[in-house]
Coordinates of C-alpha atoms in Angstrom, one line a residue:
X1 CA -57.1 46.9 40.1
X2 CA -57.4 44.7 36.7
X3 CA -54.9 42.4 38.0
X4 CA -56.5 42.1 41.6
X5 CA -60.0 41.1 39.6
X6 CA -57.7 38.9 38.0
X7 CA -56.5 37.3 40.9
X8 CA -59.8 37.4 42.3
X9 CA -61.7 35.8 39.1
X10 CA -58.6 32.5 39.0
X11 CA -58.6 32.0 43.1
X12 CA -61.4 33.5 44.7
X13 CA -60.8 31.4 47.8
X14 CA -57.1 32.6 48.3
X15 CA -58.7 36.0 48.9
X16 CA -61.8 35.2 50.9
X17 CA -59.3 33.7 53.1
X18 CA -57.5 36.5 53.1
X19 CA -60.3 39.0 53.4
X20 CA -61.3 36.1 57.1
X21 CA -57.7 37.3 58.3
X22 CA -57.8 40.6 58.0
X23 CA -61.6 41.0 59.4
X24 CA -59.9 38.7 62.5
X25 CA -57.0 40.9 63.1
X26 CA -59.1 44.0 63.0
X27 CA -61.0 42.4 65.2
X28 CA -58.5 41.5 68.1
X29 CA -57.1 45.2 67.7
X30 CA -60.5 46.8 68.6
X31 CA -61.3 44.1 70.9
X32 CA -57.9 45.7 73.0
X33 CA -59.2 49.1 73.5
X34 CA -62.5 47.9 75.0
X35 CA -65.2 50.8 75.7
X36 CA -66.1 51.8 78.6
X37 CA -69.1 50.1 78.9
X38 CA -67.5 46.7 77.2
X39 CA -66.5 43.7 79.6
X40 CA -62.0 43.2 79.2
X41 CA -60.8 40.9 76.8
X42 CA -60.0 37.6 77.5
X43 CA -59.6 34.0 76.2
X44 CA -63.2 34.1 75.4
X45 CA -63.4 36.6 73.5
X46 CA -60.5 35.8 71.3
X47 CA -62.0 32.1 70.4
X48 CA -65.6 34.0 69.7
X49 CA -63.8 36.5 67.2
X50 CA -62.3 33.3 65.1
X51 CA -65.3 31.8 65.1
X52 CA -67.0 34.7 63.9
X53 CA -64.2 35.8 61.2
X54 CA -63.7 31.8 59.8
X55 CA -66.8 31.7 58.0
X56 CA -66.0 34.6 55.3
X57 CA -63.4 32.1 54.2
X58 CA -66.1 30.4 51.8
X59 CA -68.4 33.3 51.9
X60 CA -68.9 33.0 47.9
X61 CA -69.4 29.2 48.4
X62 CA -71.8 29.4 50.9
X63 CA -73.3 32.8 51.2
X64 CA -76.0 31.7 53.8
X65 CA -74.4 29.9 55.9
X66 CA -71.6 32.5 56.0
X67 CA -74.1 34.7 57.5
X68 CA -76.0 32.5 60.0
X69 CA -72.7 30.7 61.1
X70 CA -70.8 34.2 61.1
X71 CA -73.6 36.2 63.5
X72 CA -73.9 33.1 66.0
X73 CA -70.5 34.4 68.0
X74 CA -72.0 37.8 67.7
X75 CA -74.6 37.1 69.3
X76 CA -73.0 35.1 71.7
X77 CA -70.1 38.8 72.0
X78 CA -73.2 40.8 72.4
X79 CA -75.0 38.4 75.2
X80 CA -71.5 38.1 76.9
X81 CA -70.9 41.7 77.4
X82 CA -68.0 41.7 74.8
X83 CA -67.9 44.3 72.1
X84 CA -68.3 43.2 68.6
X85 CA -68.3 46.0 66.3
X86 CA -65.8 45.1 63.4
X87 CA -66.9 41.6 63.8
X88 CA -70.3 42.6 63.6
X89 CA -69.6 44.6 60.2
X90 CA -68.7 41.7 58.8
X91 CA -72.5 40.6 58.7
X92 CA -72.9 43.3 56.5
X93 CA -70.5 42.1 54.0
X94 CA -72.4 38.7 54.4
X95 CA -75.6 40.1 53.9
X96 CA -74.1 42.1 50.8
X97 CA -72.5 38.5 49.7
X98 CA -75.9 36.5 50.0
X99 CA -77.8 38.9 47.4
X100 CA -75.2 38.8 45.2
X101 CA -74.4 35.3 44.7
X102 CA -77.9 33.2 45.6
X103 CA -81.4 33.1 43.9
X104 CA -84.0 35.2 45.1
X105 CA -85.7 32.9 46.9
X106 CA -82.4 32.2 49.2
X107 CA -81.9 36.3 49.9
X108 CA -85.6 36.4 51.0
X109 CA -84.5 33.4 53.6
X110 CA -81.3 35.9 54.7
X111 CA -84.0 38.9 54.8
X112 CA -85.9 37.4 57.6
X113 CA -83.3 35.4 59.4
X114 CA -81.5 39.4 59.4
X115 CA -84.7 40.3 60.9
X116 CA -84.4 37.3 63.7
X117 CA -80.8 38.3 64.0
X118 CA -81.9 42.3 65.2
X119 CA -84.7 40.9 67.4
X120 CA -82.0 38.4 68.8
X121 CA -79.2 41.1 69.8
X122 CA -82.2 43.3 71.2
X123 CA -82.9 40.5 73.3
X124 CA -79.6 39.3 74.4
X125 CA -77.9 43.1 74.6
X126 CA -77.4 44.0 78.3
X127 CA -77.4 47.6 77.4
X128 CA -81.1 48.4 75.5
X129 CA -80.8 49.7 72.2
X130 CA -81.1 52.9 71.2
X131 CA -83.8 53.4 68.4
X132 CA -81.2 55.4 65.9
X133 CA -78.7 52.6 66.9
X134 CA -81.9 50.0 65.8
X135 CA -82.2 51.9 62.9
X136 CA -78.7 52.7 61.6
X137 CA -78.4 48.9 61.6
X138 CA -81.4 47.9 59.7
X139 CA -80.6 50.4 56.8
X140 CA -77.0 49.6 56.5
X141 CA -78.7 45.8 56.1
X142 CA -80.9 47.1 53.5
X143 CA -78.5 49.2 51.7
X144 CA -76.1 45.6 51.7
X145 CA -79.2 43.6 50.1
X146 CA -80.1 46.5 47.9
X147 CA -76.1 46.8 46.9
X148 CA -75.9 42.6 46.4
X149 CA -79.1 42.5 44.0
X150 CA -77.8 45.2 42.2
X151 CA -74.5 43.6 41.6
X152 CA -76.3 40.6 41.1
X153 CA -78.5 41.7 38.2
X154 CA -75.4 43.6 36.5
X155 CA -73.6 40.2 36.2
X156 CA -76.6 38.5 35.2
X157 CA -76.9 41.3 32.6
X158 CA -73.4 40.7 31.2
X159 CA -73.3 37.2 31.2
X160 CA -76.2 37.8 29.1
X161 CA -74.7 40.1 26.8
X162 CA -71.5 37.7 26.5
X163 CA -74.0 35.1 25.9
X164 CA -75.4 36.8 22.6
X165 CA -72.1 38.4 21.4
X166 CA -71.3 34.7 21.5
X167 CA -74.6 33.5 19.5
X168 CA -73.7 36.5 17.5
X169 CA -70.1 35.6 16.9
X170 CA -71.6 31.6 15.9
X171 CA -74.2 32.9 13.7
X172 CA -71.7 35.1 11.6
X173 CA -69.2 31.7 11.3
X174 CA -72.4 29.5 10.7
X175 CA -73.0 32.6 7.7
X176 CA -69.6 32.6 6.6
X177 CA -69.5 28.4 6.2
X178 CA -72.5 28.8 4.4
X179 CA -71.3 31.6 2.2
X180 CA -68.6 29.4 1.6
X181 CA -70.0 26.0 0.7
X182 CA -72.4 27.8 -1.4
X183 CA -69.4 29.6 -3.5
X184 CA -68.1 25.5 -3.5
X185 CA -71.6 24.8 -4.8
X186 CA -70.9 27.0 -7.8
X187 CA -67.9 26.2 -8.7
X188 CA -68.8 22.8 -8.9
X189 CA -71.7 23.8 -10.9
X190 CA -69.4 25.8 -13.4
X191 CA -66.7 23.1 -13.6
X192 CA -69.9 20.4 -13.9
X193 CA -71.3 22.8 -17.0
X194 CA -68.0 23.4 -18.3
X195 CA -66.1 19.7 -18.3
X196 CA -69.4 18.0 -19.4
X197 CA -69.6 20.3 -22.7
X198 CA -66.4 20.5 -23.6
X199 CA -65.6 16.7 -22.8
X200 CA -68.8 15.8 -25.2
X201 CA -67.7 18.2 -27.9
X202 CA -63.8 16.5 -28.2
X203 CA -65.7 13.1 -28.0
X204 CA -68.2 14.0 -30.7
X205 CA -64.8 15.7 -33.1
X206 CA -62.4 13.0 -32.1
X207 CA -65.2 10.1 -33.2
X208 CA -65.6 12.0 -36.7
X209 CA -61.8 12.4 -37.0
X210 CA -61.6 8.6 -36.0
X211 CA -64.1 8.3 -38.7
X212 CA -62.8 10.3 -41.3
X213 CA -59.0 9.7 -41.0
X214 CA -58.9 7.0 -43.9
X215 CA -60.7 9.1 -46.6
X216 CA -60.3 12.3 -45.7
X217 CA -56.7 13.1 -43.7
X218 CA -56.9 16.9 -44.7
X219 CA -60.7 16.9 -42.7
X220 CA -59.2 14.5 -39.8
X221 CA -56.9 16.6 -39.3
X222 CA -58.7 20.0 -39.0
X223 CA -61.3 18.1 -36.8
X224 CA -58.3 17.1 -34.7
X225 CA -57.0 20.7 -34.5
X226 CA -60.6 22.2 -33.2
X227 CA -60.3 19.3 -30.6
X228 CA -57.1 20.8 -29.3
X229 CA -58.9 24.4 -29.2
X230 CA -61.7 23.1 -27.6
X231 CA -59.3 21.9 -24.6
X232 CA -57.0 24.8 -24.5
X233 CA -60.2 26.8 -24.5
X234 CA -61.9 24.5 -21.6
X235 CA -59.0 24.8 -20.0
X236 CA -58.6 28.3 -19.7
X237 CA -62.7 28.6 -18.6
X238 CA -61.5 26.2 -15.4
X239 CA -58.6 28.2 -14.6
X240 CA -60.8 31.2 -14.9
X241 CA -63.5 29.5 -12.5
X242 CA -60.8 28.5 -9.9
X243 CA -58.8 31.8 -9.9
X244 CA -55.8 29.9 -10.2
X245 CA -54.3 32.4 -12.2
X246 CA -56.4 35.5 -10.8
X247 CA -53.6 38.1 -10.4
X248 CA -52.8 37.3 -14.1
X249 CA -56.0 37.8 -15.5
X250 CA -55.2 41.0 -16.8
X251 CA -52.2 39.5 -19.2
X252 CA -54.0 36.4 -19.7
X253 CA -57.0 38.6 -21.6
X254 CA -59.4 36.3 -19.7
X255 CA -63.2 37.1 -21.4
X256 CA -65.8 37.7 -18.6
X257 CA -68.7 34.8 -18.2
X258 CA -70.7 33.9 -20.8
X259 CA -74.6 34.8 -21.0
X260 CA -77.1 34.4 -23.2
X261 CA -75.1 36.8 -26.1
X262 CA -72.9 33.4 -26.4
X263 CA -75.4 31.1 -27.0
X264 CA -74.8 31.9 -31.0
X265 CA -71.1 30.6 -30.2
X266 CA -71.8 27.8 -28.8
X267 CA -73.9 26.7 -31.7
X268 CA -71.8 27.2 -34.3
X269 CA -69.0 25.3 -32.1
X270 CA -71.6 22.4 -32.1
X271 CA -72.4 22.4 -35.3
X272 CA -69.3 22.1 -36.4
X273 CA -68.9 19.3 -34.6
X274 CA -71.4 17.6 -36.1
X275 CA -74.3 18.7 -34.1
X276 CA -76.7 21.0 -36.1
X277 CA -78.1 23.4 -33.7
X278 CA -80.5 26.4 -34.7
X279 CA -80.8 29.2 -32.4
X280 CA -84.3 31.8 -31.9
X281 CA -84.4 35.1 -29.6
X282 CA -87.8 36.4 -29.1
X283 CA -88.2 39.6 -27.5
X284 CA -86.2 42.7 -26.2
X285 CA -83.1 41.3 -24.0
X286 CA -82.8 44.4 -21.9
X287 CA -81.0 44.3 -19.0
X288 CA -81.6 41.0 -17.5
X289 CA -79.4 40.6 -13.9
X290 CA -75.9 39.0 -14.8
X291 CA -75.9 35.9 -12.6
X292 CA -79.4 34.9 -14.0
X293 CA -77.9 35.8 -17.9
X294 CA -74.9 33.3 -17.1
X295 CA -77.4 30.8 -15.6
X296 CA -79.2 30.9 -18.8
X297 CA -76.2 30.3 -21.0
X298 CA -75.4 27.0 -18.4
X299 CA -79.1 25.6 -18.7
X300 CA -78.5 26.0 -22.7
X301 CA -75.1 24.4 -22.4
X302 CA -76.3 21.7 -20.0
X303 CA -79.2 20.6 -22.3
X304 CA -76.7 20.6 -25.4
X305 CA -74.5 18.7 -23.8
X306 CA -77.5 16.3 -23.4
X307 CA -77.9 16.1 -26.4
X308 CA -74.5 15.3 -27.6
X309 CA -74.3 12.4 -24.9
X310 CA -77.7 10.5 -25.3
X311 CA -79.2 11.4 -28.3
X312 CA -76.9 10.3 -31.0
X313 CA -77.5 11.6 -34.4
X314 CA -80.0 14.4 -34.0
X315 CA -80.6 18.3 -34.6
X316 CA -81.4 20.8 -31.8
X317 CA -82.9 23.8 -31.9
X318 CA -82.6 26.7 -29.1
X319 CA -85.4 29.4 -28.3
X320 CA -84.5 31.8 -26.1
X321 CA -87.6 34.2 -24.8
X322 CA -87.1 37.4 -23.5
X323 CA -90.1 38.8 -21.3
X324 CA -90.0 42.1 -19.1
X325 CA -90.0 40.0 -15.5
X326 CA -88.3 36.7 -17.0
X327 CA -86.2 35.0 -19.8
X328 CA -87.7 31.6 -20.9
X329 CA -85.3 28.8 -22.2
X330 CA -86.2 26.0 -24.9
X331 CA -84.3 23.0 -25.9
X332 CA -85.7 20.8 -28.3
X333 CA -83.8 17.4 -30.1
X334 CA -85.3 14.9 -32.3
X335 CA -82.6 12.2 -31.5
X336 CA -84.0 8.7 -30.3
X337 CA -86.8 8.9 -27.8
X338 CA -85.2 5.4 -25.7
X339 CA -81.3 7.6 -25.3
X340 CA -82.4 11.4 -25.4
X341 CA -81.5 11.6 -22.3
X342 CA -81.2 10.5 -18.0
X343 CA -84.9 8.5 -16.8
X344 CA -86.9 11.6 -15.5
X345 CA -87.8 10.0 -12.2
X346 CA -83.8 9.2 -12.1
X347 CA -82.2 12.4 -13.5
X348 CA -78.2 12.4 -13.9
X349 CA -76.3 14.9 -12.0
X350 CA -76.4 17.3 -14.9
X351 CA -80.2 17.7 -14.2
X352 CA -80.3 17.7 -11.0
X353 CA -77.6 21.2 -11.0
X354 CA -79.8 22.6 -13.6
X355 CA -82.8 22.5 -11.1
X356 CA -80.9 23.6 -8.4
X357 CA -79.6 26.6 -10.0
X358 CA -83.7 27.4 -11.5
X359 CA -84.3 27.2 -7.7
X360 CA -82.1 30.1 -6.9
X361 CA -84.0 31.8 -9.3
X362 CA -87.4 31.2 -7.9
X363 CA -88.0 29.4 -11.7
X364 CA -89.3 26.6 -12.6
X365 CA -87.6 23.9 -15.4
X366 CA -89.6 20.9 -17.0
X367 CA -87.7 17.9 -19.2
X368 CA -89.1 15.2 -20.8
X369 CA -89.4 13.2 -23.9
X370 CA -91.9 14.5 -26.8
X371 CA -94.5 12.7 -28.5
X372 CA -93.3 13.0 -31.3
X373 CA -89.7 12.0 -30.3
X374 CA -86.8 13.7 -29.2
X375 CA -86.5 15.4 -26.2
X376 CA -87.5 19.1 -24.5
X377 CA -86.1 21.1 -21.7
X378 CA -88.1 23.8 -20.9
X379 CA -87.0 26.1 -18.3
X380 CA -88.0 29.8 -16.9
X381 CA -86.1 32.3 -14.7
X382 CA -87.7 35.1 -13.4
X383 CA -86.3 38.0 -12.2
X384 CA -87.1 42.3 -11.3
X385 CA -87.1 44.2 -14.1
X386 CA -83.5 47.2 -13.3
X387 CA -82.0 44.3 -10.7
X388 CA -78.5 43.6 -11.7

C-alpha cells in the first residue's frame, strides 16, 4: 500500500489512466448481460461507454470537467435505453474527486450541476424512477461530497502541519546560527581583551628593556624575561579561549576565567611594567553571576589597556563597587588629556566591545576625559541577587 501511494504521489496520471481502463472494461462486461428491461448492446453503446470512462483519465487535473464531460454519455445510455450502471458509478468517484481537489466555490458549482444531472436522467429515463431508486442516488452523491471535503480538509490540515514543522525546523537552524555567531562574538571579544593587554604590556617592558639595556643589563634583562612570561602566559589564555587543546586541559592545569578576584593580579603585572595602578573594593562581593564577574575583569582590562596605549606616562587607579543588585567599575588615569584615549564620538574597537558586552548586561558604561585631566571609564552591570 506505501508503495502504491508512492506510485500514486510520482505519476498520478499513469493511474488515473489506469483507473479510465478498468472502469471501461467493467463497463463492457455488464453492458453483455443486459437486464431484462435494458435495450442489447451494440456499436452504440460501446462508443458511449469510452466516452464516458475517457474522462477519469485527468480526473485530478480537471475534477469538473471530469464530471460534466463523464455524465454526458450517461445521459445519453439512459435516454437510449442502454444500461449504465458501472459507468454511472463512476460519477460518484467524480463527484468524490471534485470535493477533494477544487475550492469550495467550484464543489458548490458540481452540487447543483449533480442536482441538473438527477433532474436530467428523470427526464430522459424511459422507465420512471422509483423514489428509493431517487434517493439512493442522491445520498450516495452526498456521502461522495461529504467523503471529498473531508479528505480535502485532512490534506489541507497536513500540509499545514508540514508547513510549521518546516517554520519550526528554520527557526531552530536560524537559533542555532545565532547561538553560534554569538559564541564567535565572544571569542572575539576574549581574544580582542586578551591580545590588546598583553600586546601593550610586552610593548610597555620591551621599551623599558630597550631603555635600560646600556645602564642597567641585569634589569634589561629581567624586564625581557617577564616579557617572555607575559607571552607564554597570553598564549596559553588564547589556547584556552579557542579549546584548541580542550581534551588536555586537565594536564595542561589550565586556571578557569578570570573575575574580579584577579583584578589585584593584573595590577601588580602592570605595575611592574611600569604602569602604577592602585586598586579599591567597596562592599561585600557575594555571589555576583560568573559571566557578569569575567565581564568585569574584561572592562578593567580593556580600560588598562587604554591606558597603556594612549596615555603615556600616567598612574591609574581601579575602584571596584560591590552593591546587592550590581557591581560598579571605575577607571581613572591622569596621563595627557589630548592621547588618553579613542575620540568619544569615534571610539576604537576596544570601546565599542566594552559597550556591547555592558549591553548584555542591561548596564550602562560612560568614558570620557576629566577636567582635571586624565581620563575615566565608568561602567555598571547589574544583575539578580542568587543568579549564577
Amino acid at each position: 500500500m506505501a508503495r502504491l501511494r508512492d506510485v500514486d504521489r510520482e505519476h498520478p496520471s499513469a493511474l488515473d489512466s489506469l483507473l479510465a481502463s478498468l472502469l471501461f472494461v467493467g463497463a463492457v462486461v455488464s453492458a453483455a448481460i443486459p437486464g431484462p428491461h435494458d435495450r442489447a448492446p451494440g456499436p452504440t453503446l460501446y462508443v458511449l461507454l469510452a466516452l464516458g470512462a475517457v474522462p477519469y483519465a485527468w480526473r485530478r487535473r480537471a475534477p469538473l470537467a471530469t464530471l460534466v464531460t463523464a455524465s454526458i454519455p450517461v445521459i445519453a445510455m439512459t435516454s437510449l435505453g442502454y444500461s449504465a450502471a458501472v459507468i454511472g458509478s463512476g460519477l460518484f468517484l467524480a463527484a468524490y474527486t471534485v470535493a477533494a481537489w477544487s475550492r469550495t466555490r467550484v464543489v458548490a458549482v458540481a452540487t447543483g450541476f449533480v442536482v441538473a444531472l438527477i433532474a436530467a436522467v428523470m427526464l430522459v429515463s424511459p422507465e420512471p424512477m422509483q423514489f428509493g431508486e431517487l434517493a439512493t442516488n442522491a445520498a450516495l452523491f452526498i456521502g461522495a461530497f461529504a467523503l471529498g471535503r473531508s479528505a480535502h480538509d485532512r490534506r489541507r490540515t497536513l500540509g499545514l502541519l508540514r508547513e510549521r514543522a518546516e517554520l519550526a525546523e528554520r527557526a531552530q537552524a536560524e537559533e542555532a546560527g545565532r547561538a553560534v555567531s554569538d559564541e564567535r562574538l565572544r571569542i572575539a571579544q576574549e581574544l580582542h581583551d586578551v591580545l590588546a593587554h598583553s600586546l601593550g604590556v610586552i610593548a610597555l617592558q620591551a621599551g623599558v628593556g630597550a631603555h635600560i639595556i646600556d645602564t642597567d643589563p641585569v634589569e634589561a634583562k629581567a624586564t625581557l624575561v617577564a616579557v617572555a612570561q607575559r607571552s607564554r602566559t597570553a598564549l596559553t589564555e588564547v589556547r584556552r579561549i579557542l579549546g584548541a587543546l580542550r581534551e588536555k586541559d586537565d594536564d595542561a592545569g589550565y586556571s578557569p576565567m578570570p573575575g574580579l578576584d584577579a583584578v589585584d593580579l593584573l595590577a601588580a603585572e602592570l605595575t611592574q611594567a611600569g604602569l602604577p595602578v592602585q586598586v579599591r573594593v567597596e562592599g561585600d562581593r557575594g555571589n555576583i553571576p560568573a559571566a557578569l564577574d569575567l565581564t568585569a575583569y574584561r572592562l578593567v582590562q580593556e580600560s588598562l589597556t587604554n591606558v597603556v596605549k594612549h596615555a603615556g606616562p600616567a598612574h591609574a587607579q581601579v575602584t571596584v563597587r560591590y552593591q546587592l543588585d550590581a557591581v560598579t567599575i571605575e577607571v581613572v588615569d591622569d596621563g595627557h588629556p589630548a592621547a588618553a584615549a579613542p575620540d568619544q564620538e569615534n571610539p576604537g574597537h576596544g570601546q565599542l566591545g566594552m559597550r556591547e558586552r555592558v549591553a548584555v548586561f542591561g548596564g550602562s558604561l560612560t568614558a570620557g576625559t576629566r577636567s582635571g585631566g586624565g581620563y575615566i571609564v565608568s561602567a555598571r552591570l547589574p544583575y539578580v541577587a542568587g543568579e549564577r
